[in-house]
Short mmCIF file of C-alpha atoms and ligand atoms in Angstrom, two decimals:
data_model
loop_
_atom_site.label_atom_id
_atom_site.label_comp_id
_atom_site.label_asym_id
_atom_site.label_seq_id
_atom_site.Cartn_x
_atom_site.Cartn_y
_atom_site.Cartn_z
CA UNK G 1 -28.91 -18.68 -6.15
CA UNK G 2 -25.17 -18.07 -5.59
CA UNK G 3 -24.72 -15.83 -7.66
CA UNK G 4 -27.90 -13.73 -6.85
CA UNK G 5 -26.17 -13.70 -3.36
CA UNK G 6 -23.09 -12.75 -4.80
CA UNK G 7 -24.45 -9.92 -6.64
CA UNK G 8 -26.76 -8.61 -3.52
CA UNK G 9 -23.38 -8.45 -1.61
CA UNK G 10 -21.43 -6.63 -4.20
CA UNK G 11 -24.24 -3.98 -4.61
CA UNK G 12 -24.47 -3.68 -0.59
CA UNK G 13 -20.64 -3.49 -0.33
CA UNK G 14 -20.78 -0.89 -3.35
CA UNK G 15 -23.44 1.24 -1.89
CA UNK G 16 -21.61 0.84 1.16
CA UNK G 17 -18.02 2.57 -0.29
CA UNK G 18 -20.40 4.97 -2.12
CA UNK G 19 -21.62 6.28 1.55
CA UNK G 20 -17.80 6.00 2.85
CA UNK G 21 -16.32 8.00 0.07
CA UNK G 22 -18.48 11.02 0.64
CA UNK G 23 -17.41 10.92 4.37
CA UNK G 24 -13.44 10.49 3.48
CA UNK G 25 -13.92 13.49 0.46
CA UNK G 26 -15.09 15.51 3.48
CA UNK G 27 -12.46 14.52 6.07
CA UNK G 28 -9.70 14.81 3.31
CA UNK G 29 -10.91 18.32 2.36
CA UNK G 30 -11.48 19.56 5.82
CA UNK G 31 -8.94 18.08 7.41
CA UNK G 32 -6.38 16.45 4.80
CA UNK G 33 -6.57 13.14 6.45
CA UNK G 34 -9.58 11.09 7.09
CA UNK G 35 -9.45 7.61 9.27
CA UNK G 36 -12.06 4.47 8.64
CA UNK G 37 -12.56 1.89 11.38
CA UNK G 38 -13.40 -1.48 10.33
CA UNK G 39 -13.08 -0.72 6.77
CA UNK G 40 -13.58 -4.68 5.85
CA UNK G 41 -14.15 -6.27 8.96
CA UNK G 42 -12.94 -9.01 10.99
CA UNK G 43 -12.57 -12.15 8.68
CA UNK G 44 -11.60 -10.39 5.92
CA UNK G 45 -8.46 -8.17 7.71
CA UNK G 46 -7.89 -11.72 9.25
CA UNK G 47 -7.03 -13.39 6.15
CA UNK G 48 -4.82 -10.22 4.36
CA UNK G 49 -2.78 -10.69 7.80
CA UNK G 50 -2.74 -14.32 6.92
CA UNK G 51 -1.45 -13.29 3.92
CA UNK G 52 1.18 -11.16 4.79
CA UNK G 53 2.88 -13.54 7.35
CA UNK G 54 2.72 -15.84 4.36
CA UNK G 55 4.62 -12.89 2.24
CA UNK G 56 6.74 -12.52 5.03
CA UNK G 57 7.53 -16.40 5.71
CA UNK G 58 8.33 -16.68 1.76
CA UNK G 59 11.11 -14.22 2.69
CA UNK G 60 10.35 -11.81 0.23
CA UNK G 61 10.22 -8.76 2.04
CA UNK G 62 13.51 -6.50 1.39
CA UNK G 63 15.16 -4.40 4.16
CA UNK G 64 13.32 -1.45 3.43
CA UNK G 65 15.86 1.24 4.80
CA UNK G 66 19.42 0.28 7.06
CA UNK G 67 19.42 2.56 9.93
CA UNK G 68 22.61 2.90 12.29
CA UNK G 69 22.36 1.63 15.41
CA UNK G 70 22.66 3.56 18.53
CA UNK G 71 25.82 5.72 17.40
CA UNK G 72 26.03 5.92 13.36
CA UNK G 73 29.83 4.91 13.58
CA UNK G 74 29.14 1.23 14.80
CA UNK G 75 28.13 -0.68 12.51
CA UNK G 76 25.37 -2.42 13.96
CA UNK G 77 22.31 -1.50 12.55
CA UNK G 78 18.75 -1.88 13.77
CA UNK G 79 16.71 -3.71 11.18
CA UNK G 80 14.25 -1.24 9.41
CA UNK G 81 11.00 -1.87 8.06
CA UNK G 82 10.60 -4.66 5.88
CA UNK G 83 8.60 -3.88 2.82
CA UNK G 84 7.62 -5.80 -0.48
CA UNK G 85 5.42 -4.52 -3.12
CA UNK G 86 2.62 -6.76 -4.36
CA UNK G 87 0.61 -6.09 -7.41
CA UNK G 88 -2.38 -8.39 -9.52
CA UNK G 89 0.57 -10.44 -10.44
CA UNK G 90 1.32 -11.81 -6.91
CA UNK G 91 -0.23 -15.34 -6.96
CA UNK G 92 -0.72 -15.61 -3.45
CA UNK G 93 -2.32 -12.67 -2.79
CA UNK G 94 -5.75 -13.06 -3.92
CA UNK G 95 -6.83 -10.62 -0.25
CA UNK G 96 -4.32 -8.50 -0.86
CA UNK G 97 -5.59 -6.98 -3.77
CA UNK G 98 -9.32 -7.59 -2.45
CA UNK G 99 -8.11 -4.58 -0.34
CA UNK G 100 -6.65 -2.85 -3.04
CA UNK G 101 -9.61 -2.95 -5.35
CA UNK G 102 -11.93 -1.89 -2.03
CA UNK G 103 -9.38 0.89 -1.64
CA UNK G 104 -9.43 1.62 -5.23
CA UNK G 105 -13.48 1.62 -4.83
CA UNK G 106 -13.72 4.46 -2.21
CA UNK G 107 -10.74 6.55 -4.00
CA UNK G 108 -12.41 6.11 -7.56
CA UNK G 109 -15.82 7.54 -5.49
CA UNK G 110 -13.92 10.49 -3.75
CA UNK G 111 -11.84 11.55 -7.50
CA UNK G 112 -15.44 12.15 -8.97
CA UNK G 113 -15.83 14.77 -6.69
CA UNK G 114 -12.46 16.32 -6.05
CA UNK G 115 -12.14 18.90 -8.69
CA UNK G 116 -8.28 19.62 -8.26
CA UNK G 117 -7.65 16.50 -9.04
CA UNK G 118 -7.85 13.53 -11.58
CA UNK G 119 -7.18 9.88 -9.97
CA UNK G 120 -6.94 7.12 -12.52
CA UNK G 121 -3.80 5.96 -11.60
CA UNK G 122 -2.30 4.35 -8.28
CA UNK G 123 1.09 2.67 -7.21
CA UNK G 124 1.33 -1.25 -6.43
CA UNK G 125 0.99 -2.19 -2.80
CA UNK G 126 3.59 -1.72 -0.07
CA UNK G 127 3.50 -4.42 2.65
CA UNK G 128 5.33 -2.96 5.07
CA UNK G 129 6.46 -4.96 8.28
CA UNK G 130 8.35 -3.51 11.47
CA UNK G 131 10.32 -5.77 13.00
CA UNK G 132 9.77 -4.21 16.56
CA UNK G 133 13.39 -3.74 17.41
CA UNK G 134 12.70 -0.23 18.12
CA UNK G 135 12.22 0.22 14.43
CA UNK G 136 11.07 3.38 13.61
CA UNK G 137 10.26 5.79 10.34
CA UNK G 138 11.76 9.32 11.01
CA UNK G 139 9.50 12.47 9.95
CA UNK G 140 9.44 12.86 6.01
CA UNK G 141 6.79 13.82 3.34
CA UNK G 142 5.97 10.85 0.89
CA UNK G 143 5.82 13.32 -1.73
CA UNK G 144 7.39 16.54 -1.20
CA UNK G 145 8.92 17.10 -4.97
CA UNK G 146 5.54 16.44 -6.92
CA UNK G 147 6.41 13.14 -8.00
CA UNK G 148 2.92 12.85 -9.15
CA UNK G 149 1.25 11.17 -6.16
CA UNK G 150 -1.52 12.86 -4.55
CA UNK G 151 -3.22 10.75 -1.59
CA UNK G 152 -1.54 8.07 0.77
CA UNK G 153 -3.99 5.30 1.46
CA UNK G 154 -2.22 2.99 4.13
CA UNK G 155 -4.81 -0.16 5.44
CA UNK G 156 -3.30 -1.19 9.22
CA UNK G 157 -3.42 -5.11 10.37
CA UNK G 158 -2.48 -5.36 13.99
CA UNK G 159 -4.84 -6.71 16.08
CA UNK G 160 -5.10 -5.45 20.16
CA UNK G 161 -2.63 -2.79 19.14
CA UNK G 162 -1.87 -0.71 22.25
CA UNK G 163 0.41 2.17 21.99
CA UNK G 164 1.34 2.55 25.38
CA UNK G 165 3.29 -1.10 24.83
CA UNK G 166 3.73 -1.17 21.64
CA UNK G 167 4.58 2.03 20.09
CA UNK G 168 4.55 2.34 16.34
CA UNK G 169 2.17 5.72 16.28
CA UNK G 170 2.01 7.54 13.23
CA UNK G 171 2.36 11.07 13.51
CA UNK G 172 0.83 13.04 11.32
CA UNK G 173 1.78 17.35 11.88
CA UNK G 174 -0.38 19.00 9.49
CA UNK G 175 1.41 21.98 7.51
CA UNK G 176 0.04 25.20 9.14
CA UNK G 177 -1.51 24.30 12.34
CA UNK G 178 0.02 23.17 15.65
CA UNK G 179 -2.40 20.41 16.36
CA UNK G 180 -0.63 16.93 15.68
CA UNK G 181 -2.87 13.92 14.65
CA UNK G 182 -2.05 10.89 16.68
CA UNK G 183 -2.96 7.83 14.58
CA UNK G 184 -3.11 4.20 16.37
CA UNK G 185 -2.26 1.79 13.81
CA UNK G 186 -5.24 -0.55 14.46
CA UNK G 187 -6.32 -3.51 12.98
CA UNK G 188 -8.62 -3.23 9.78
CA UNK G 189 -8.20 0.23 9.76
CA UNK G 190 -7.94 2.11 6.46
CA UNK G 191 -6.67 5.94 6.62
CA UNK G 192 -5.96 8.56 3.98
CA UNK G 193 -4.22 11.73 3.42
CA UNK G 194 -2.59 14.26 1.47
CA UNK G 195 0.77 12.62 0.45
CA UNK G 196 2.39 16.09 -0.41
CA UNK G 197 3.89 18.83 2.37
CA UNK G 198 0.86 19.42 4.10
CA UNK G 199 1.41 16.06 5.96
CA UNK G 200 4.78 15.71 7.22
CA UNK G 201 4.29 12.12 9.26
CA UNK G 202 6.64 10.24 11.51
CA UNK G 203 6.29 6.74 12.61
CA UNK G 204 7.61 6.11 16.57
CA UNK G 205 9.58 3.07 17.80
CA UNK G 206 7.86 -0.27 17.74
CA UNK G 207 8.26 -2.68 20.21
CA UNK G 208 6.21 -5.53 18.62
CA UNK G 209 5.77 -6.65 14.98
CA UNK G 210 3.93 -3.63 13.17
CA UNK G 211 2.24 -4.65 9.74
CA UNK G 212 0.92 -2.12 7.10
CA UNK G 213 -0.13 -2.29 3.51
CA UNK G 214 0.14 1.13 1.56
CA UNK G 215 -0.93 2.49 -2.13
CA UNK G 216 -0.30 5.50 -3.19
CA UNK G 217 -3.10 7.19 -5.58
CA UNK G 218 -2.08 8.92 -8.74
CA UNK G 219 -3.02 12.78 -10.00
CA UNK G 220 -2.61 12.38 -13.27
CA UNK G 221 -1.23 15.87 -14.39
CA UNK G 222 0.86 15.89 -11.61
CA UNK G 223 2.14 12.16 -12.97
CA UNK G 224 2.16 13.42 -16.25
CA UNK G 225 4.64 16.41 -15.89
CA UNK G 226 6.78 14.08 -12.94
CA UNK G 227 7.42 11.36 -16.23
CA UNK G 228 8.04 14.36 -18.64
CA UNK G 229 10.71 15.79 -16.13
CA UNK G 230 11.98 12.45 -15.23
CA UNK G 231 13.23 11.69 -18.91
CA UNK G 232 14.51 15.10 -19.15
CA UNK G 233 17.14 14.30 -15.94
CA UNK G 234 17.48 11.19 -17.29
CA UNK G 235 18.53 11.92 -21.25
CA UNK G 236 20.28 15.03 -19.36
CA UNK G 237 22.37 12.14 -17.65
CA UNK G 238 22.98 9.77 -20.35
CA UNK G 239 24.46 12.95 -22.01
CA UNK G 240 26.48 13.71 -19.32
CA UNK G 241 27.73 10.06 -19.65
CA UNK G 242 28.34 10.27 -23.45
CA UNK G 243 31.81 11.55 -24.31
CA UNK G 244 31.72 13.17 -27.39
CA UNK G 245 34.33 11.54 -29.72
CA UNK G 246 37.01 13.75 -31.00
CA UNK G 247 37.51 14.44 -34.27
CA UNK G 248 41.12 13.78 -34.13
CA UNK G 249 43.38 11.95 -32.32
CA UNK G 250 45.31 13.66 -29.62
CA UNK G 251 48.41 14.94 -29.77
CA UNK G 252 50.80 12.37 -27.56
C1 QNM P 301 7.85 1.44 5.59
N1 QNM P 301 7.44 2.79 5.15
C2 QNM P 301 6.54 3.48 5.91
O1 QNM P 301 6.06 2.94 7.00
C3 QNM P 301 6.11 4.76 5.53
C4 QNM P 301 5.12 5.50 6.35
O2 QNM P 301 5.01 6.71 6.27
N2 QNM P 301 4.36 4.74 7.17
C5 QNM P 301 3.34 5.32 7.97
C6 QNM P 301 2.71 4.22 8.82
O3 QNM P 301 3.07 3.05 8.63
O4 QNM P 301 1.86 4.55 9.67
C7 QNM P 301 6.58 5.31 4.32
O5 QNM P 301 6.18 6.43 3.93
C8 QNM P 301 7.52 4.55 3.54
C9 QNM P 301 8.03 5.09 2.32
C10 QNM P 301 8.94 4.33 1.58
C11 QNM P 301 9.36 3.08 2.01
C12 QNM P 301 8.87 2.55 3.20
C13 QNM P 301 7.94 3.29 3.97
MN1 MN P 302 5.12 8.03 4.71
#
């Protein structure tokens, strides 16, 4: 029956992230960042493009950052990356969050095993787009103040990508070593890595459209003590804001 079917492909697909996460735990622990090709295949990466462009067509993708144009005094800017974020309430995004619950399914494997950490919490999606004016990401860490979020988990949607044309490599220069990790962002790809300072990461100038949808996973201390610092600033502020009234008028 259908659902028999159904059920034999889930329990494939599970076994299937089962074998993948022990591979990415490995990668991530050796090497901090660990690459999948042809995480979901064909069809499937086909229709989360599909689904992007239709994001994208909607016109709900925000400028994601304003960068100057050639010299920072004109003011023509070079359109940045695009980006919306897309979570279980986005109605037409049913592939979307396919990926994210795959994602979720390898990440969920790989947090039983990774002692220093505790993953039960993850960010909404970032559908990124690059316009392909040039656009580029300059070198940053996602999270270099222990905002709580431990691994980067970006899944890549351009098909026949070819760097030499098209730009748009990631970068990746792994804290305490001089090799840098050149990462093509191919279609139906999936990568992960440490989104703290050991992977400062750049993204080059692309010259053609350059689509990406990100989640960033959770550690849950980490998250926890971000939150409890994050309402200290913040009540800190609103004091700051509050004028104390004075017990008496002043003197005119
Ligand atoms: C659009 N875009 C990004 O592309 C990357 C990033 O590191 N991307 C790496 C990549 O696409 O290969 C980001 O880290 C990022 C962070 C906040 C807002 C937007 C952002
Ligand atoms: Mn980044």
């Amino acid at each position: 029956s259908v659902k028999e079917t159904k059920e034999q492909y889930l329990s494939i697909l599970w076994a299937r992230f089962q074998e993948l996460a022990c591979y990415v735990l490995e990668c991530l622990t050796k090497y901090g960042i660990c690459a999948i090709d042809k995480f979901l295949g064909e069809a499937t990466g086909q229709e989360i493009l599909k689904e992007v462009l239709q994001l994208r067509a909607a016109g709900i993708m925000r400028q994601g950052q304003l960068v100057h144009g050639p010299s920072s005094s004109s003011n023509k800017y070079i359109r940045g990356d695009m980006i919306t974020w897309v979570d279980e309430s986005e109605p037409r995004a049913e592939n979307i969050q396919y990926l994210i619950s795959c994602m979720d399914a390898v990440v969920v494997q790989c947090a039983k095993k990774l002692e220093e950490y505790t993953i039960n919490e993850r960010t909404k999606a970032m559908v990124a787009c690059y316009p392909g004016h040039r656009t580029k990401y300059v070198r940053h860490v996602d999270n270099p103040n222990k905002d709580g979020r431990c691994i980067t988990c970006i899944y890549y949607l351009n098909k026949n990508w070819d760097v030499k044309q098209h730009g748009g490599l990631l970068r990746i220069y792994p804290e305490g070593s001089d090799q840098v990790a050149n990462i093509e962002p191919k279609f139906d790809r999936l990568l992960f890595f440490w989104s703290d300072r050991r992977n400062p990461h750049e993204v080059e100038p692309a010259f053609v459209e350059r689509f990406a949808i990100t989640v960033w996973y959770y550690d849950a201390k980490e998250r926890a003590e971000a939150l409890k610092r994050y309402k200290a600033e913040s009540v800190a502020k609103l004091k700051k804001q509050a004028v104390p009234l004075s017990s008496k008028p002043d003197s005119r």
